[in-house]
PDB file of C-alpha atoms in Angstrom:
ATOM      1  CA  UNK F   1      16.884  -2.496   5.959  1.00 43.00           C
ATOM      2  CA  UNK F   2      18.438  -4.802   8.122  1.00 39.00           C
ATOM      3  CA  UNK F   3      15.816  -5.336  10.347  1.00 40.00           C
ATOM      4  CA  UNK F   4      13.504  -6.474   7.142  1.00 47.00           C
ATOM      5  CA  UNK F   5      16.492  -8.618   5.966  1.00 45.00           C
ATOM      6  CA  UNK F   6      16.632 -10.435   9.152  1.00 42.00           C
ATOM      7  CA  UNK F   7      12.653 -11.093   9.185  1.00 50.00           C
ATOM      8  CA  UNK F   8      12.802 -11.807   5.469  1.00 49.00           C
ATOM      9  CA  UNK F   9      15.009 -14.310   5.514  1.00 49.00           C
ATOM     10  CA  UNK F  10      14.440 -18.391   6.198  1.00 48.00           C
ATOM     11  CA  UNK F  11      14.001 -19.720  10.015  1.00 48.00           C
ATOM     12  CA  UNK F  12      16.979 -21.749   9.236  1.00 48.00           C
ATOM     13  CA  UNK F  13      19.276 -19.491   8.794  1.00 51.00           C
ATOM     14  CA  UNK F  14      21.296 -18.218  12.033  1.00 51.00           C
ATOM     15  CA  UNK F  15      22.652 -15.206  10.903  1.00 49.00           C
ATOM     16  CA  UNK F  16      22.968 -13.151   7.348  1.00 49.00           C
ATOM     17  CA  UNK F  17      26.787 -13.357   7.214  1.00 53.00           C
ATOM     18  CA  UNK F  18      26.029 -17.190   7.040  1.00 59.00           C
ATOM     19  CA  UNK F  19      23.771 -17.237   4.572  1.00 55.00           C
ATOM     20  CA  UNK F  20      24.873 -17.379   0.874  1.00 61.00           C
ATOM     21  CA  UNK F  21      23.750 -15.018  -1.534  1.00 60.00           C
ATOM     22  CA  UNK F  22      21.996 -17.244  -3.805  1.00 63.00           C
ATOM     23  CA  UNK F  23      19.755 -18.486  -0.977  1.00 77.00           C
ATOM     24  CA  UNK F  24      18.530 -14.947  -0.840  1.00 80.00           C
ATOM     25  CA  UNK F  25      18.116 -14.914  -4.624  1.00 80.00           C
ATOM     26  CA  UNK F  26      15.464 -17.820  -3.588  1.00 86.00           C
ATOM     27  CA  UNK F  27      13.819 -16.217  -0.175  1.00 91.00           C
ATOM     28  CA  UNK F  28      10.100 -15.479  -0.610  1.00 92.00           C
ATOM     29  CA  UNK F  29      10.486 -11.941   1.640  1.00 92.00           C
ATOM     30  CA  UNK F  30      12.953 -10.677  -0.387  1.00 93.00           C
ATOM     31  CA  UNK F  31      11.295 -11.773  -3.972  1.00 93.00           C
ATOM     32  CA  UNK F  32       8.202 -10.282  -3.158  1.00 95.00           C
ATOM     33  CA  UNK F  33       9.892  -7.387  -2.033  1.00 95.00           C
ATOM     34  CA  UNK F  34      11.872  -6.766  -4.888  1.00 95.00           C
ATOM     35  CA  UNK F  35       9.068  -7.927  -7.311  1.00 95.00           C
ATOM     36  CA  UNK F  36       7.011  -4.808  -5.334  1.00 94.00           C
ATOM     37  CA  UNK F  37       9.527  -2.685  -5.763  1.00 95.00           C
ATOM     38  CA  UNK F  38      10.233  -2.989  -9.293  1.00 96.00           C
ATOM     39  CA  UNK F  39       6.745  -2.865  -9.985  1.00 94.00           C
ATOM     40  CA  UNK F  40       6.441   0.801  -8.454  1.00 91.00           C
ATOM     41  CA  UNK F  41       9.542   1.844 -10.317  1.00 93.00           C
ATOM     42  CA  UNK F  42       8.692   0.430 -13.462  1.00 94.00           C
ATOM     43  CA  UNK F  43       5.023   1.896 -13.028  1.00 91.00           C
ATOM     44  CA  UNK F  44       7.228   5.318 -12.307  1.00 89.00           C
ATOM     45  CA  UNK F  45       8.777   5.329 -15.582  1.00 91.00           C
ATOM     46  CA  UNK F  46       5.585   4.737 -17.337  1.00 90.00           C
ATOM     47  CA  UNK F  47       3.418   7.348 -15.520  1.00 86.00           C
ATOM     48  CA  UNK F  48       6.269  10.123 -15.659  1.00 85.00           C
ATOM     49  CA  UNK F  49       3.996  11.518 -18.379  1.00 85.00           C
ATOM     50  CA  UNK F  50       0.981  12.127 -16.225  1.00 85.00           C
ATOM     51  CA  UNK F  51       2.858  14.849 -13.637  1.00 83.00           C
ATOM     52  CA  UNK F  52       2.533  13.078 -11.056  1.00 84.00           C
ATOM     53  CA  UNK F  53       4.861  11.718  -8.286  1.00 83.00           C
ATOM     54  CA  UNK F  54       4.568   7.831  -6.675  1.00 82.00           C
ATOM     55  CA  UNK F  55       3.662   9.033  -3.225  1.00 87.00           C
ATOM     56  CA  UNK F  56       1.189  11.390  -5.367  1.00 89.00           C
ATOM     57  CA  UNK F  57      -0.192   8.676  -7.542  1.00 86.00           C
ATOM     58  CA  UNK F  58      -0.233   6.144  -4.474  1.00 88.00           C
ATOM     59  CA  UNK F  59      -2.707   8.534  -2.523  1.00 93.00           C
ATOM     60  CA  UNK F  60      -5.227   8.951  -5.573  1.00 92.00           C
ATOM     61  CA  UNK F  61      -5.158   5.041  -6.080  1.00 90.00           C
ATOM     62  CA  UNK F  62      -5.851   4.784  -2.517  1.00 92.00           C
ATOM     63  CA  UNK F  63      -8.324   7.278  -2.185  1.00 93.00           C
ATOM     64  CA  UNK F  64     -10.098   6.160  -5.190  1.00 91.00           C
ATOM     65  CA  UNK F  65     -10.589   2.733  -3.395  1.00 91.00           C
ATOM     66  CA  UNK F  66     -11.687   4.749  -0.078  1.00 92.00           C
ATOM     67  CA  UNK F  67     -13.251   7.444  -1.300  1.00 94.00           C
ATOM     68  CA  UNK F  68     -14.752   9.693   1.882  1.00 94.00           C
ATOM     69  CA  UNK F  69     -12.008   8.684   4.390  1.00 94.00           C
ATOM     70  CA  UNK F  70     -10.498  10.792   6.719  1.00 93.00           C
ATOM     71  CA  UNK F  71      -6.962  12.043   5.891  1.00 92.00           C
ATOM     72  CA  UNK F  72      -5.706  10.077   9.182  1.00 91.00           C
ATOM     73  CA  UNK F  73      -7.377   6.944   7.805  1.00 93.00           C
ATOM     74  CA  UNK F  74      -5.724   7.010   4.719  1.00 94.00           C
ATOM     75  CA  UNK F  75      -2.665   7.701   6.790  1.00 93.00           C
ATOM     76  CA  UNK F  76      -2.803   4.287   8.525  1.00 92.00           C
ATOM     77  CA  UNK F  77      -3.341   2.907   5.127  1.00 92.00           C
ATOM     78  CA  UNK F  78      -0.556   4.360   3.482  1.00 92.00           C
ATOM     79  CA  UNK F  79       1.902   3.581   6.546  1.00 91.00           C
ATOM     80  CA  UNK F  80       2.809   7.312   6.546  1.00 93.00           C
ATOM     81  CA  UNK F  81       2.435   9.766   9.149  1.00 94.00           C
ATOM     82  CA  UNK F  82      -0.895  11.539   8.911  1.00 92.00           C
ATOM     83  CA  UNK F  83       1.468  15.291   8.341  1.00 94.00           C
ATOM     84  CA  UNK F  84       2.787  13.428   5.289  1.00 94.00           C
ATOM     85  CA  UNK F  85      -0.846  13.022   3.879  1.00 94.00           C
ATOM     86  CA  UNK F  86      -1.908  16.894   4.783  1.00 94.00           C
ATOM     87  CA  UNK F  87       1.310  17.944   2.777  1.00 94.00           C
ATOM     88  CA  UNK F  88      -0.094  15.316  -0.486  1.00 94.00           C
ATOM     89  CA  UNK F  89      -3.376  16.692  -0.083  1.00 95.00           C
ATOM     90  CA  UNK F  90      -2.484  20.290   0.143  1.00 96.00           C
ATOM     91  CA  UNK F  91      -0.783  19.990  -3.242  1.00 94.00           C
ATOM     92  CA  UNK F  92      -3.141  17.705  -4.928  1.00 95.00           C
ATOM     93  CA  UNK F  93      -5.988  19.635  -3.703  1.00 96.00           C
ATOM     94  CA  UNK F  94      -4.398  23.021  -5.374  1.00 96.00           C
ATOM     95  CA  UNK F  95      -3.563  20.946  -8.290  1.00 92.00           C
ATOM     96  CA  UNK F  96      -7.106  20.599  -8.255  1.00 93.00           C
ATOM     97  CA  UNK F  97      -7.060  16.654  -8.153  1.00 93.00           C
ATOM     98  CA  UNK F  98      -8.863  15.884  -5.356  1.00 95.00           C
ATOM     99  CA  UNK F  99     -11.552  17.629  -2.695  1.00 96.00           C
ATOM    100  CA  UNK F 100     -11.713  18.325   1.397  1.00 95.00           C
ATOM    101  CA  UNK F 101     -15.226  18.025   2.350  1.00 95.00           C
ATOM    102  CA  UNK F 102     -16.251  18.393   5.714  1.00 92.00           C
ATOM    103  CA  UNK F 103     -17.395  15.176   8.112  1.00 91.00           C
ATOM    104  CA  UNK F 104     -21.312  15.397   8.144  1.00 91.00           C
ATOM    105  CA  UNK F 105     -20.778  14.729  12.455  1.00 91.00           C
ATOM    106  CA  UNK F 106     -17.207  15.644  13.409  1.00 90.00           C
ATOM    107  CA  UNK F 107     -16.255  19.211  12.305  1.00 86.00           C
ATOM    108  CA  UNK F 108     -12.780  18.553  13.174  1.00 88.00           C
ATOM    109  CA  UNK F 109     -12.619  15.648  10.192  1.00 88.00           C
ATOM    110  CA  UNK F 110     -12.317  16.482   6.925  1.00 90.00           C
ATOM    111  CA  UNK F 111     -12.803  13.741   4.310  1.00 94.00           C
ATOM    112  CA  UNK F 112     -10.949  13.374   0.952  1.00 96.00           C
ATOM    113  CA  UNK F 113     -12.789  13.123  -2.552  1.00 96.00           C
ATOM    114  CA  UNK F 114     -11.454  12.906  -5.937  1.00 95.00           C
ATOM    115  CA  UNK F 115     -12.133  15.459  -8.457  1.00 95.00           C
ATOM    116  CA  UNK F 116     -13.653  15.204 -12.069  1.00 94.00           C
ATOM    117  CA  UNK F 117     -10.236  16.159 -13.451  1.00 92.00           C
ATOM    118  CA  UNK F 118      -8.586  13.002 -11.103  1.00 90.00           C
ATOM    119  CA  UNK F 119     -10.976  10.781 -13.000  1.00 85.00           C
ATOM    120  CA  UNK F 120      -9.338  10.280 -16.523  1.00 86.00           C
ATOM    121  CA  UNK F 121      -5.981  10.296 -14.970  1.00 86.00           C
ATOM    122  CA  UNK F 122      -6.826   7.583 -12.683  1.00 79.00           C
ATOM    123  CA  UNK F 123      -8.681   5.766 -15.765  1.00 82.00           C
ATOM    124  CA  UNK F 124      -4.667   6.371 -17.321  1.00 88.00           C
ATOM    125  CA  UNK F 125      -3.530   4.896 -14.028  1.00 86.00           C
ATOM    126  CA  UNK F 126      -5.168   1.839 -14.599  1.00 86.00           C
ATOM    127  CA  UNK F 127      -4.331   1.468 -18.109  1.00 91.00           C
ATOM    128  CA  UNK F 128      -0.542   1.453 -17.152  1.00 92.00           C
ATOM    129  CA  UNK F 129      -0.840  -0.752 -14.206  1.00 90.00           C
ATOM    130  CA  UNK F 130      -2.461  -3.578 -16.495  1.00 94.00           C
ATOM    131  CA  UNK F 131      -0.255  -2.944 -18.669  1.00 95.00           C
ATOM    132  CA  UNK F 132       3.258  -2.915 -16.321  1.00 95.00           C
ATOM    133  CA  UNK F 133       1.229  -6.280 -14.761  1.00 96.00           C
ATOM    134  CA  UNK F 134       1.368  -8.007 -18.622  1.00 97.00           C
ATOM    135  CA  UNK F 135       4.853  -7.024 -18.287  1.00 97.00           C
ATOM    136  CA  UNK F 136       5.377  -8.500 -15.521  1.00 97.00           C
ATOM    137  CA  UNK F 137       3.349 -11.336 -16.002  1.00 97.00           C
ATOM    138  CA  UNK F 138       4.611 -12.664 -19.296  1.00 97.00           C
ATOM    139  CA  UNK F 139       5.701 -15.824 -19.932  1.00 97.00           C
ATOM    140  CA  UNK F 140       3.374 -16.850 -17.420  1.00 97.00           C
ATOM    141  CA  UNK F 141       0.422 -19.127 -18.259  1.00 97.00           C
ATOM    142  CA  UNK F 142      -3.235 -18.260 -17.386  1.00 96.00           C
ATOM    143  CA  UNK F 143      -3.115 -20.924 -15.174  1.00 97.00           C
ATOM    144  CA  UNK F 144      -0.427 -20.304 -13.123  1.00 97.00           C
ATOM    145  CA  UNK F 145      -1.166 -16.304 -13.072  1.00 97.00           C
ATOM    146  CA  UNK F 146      -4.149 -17.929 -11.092  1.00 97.00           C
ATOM    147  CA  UNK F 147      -2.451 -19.955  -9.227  1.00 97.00           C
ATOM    148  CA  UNK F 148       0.260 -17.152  -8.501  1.00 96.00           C
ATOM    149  CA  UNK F 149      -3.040 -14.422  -7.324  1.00 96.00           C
ATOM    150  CA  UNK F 150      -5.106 -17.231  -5.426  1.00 97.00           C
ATOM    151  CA  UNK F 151      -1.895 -18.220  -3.463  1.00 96.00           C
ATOM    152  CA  UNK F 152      -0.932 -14.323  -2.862  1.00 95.00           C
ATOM    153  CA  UNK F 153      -4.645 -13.627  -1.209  1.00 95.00           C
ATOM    154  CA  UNK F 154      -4.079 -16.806   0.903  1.00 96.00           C
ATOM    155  CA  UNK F 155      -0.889 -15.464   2.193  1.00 94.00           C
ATOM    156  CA  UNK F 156      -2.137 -12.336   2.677  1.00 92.00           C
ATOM    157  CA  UNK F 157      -5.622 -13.441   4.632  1.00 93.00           C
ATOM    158  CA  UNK F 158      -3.057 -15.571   7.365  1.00 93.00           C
ATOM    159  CA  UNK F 159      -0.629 -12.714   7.523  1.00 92.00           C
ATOM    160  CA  UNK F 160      -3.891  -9.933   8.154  1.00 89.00           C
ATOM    161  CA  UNK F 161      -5.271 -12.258  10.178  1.00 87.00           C
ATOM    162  CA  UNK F 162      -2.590 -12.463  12.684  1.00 84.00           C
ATOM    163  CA  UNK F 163      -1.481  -8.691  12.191  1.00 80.00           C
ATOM    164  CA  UNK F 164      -5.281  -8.146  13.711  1.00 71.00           C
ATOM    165  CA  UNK F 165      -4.963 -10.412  16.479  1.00 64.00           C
ATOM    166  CA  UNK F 166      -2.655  -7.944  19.167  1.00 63.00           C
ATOM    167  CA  UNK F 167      -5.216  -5.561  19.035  1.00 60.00           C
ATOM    168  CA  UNK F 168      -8.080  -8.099  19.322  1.00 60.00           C
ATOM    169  CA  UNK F 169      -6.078  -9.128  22.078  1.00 61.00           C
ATOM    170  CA  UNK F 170      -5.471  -5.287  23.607  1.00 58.00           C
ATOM    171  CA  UNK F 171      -8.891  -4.738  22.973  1.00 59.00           C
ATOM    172  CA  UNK F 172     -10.275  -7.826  25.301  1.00 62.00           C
ATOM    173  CA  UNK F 173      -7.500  -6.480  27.955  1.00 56.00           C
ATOM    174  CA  UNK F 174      -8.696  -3.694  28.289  1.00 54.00           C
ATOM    175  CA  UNK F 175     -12.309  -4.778  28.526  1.00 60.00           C
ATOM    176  CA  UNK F 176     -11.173  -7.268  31.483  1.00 58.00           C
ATOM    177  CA  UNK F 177      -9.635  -4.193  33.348  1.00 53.00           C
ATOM    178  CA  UNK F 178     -13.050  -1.945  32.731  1.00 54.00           C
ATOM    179  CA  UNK F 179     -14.955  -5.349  33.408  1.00 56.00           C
ATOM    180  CA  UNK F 180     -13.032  -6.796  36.338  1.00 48.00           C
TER     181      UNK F 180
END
């Protein structure tokens, strides 16, 4: 936690014991944190109903996006270690939400599918998201809901962007050192 504090906060800032509280009321890292946060918890309390738990619900969302990867893929998605997804799919496979089917090439891969029975509660998923989004949302215009998504995918394209560029840059070292 404190390590995220100290990259959340301003540039301008020399240390947290200097900086007031209400500045952090007002720092973008820790407003879209907390605005992430209590979007998963309010999404918890409306999804109780379905049986499932976050980190459950969280891998069916993801899967349902990726349908076909490998559990270590999904992994690197989630930011989880890859035993953590083997233990989800274990129990969502006996719950009989999703599917292992093997890799058509690597025998040693086995790739996740959801289920028929995943599909309406994903469908349920959806409904609650838009509707914890509204919640969310309200009080804000079309317009500046707009404004507020177009700006998020701009900050999100630099920051991806130059989250890719170490290993672009790991990649070409290690091509020089093959290469001479």
């Amino acid at each position: 936690m404190i390590i995220s504090m100290l990259i959340l906060t301003s540039a301008n800032n020399d240390a947290l014991t200097r900086m007031p509280a209400e500045n952090l009321d007002r720092s973008f890292g820790f407003l879209v944190h907390d605005v992430a946060r209590l979007l998963r918890k309010r999404f918890d309390q409306r999804a109780r109903s379905l049986g499932l738990t976050r980190a459950q619900w969280s891998l069916l969302a993801h899967l349902a996006r990726n349908e076909g990867i490998n559990q270590s893929a999904l992994a690197e998605i989630l930011e989880v270690e890859p035993i953590t997804i083997v233990r989800l799919a274990d129990r969502l496979e006996a719950a009989g939400w999703i599917e292992r089917r093997p890799h058509p090439r690597d025998r040693r891969l086995r790739l996740l599918y959801l289920t028929d029975k995943a599909v309406p509660v994903f469908g349920r998923m959806r409904e609650i998201g838009a509707e914890v989004r509204e919640e969310a949302l309200s009080g804000l215009s079309g317009a500046a809901r707009e404004q507020l998504v177009e700006a998020l995918l701009v900050i999100k394209a630099n920051l991806s962007a130059r989250t890719a560029e170490p290993e672009e840059e790991r990649a070409e070292a290690l091509r020089r050192v093959r290469h001479g």
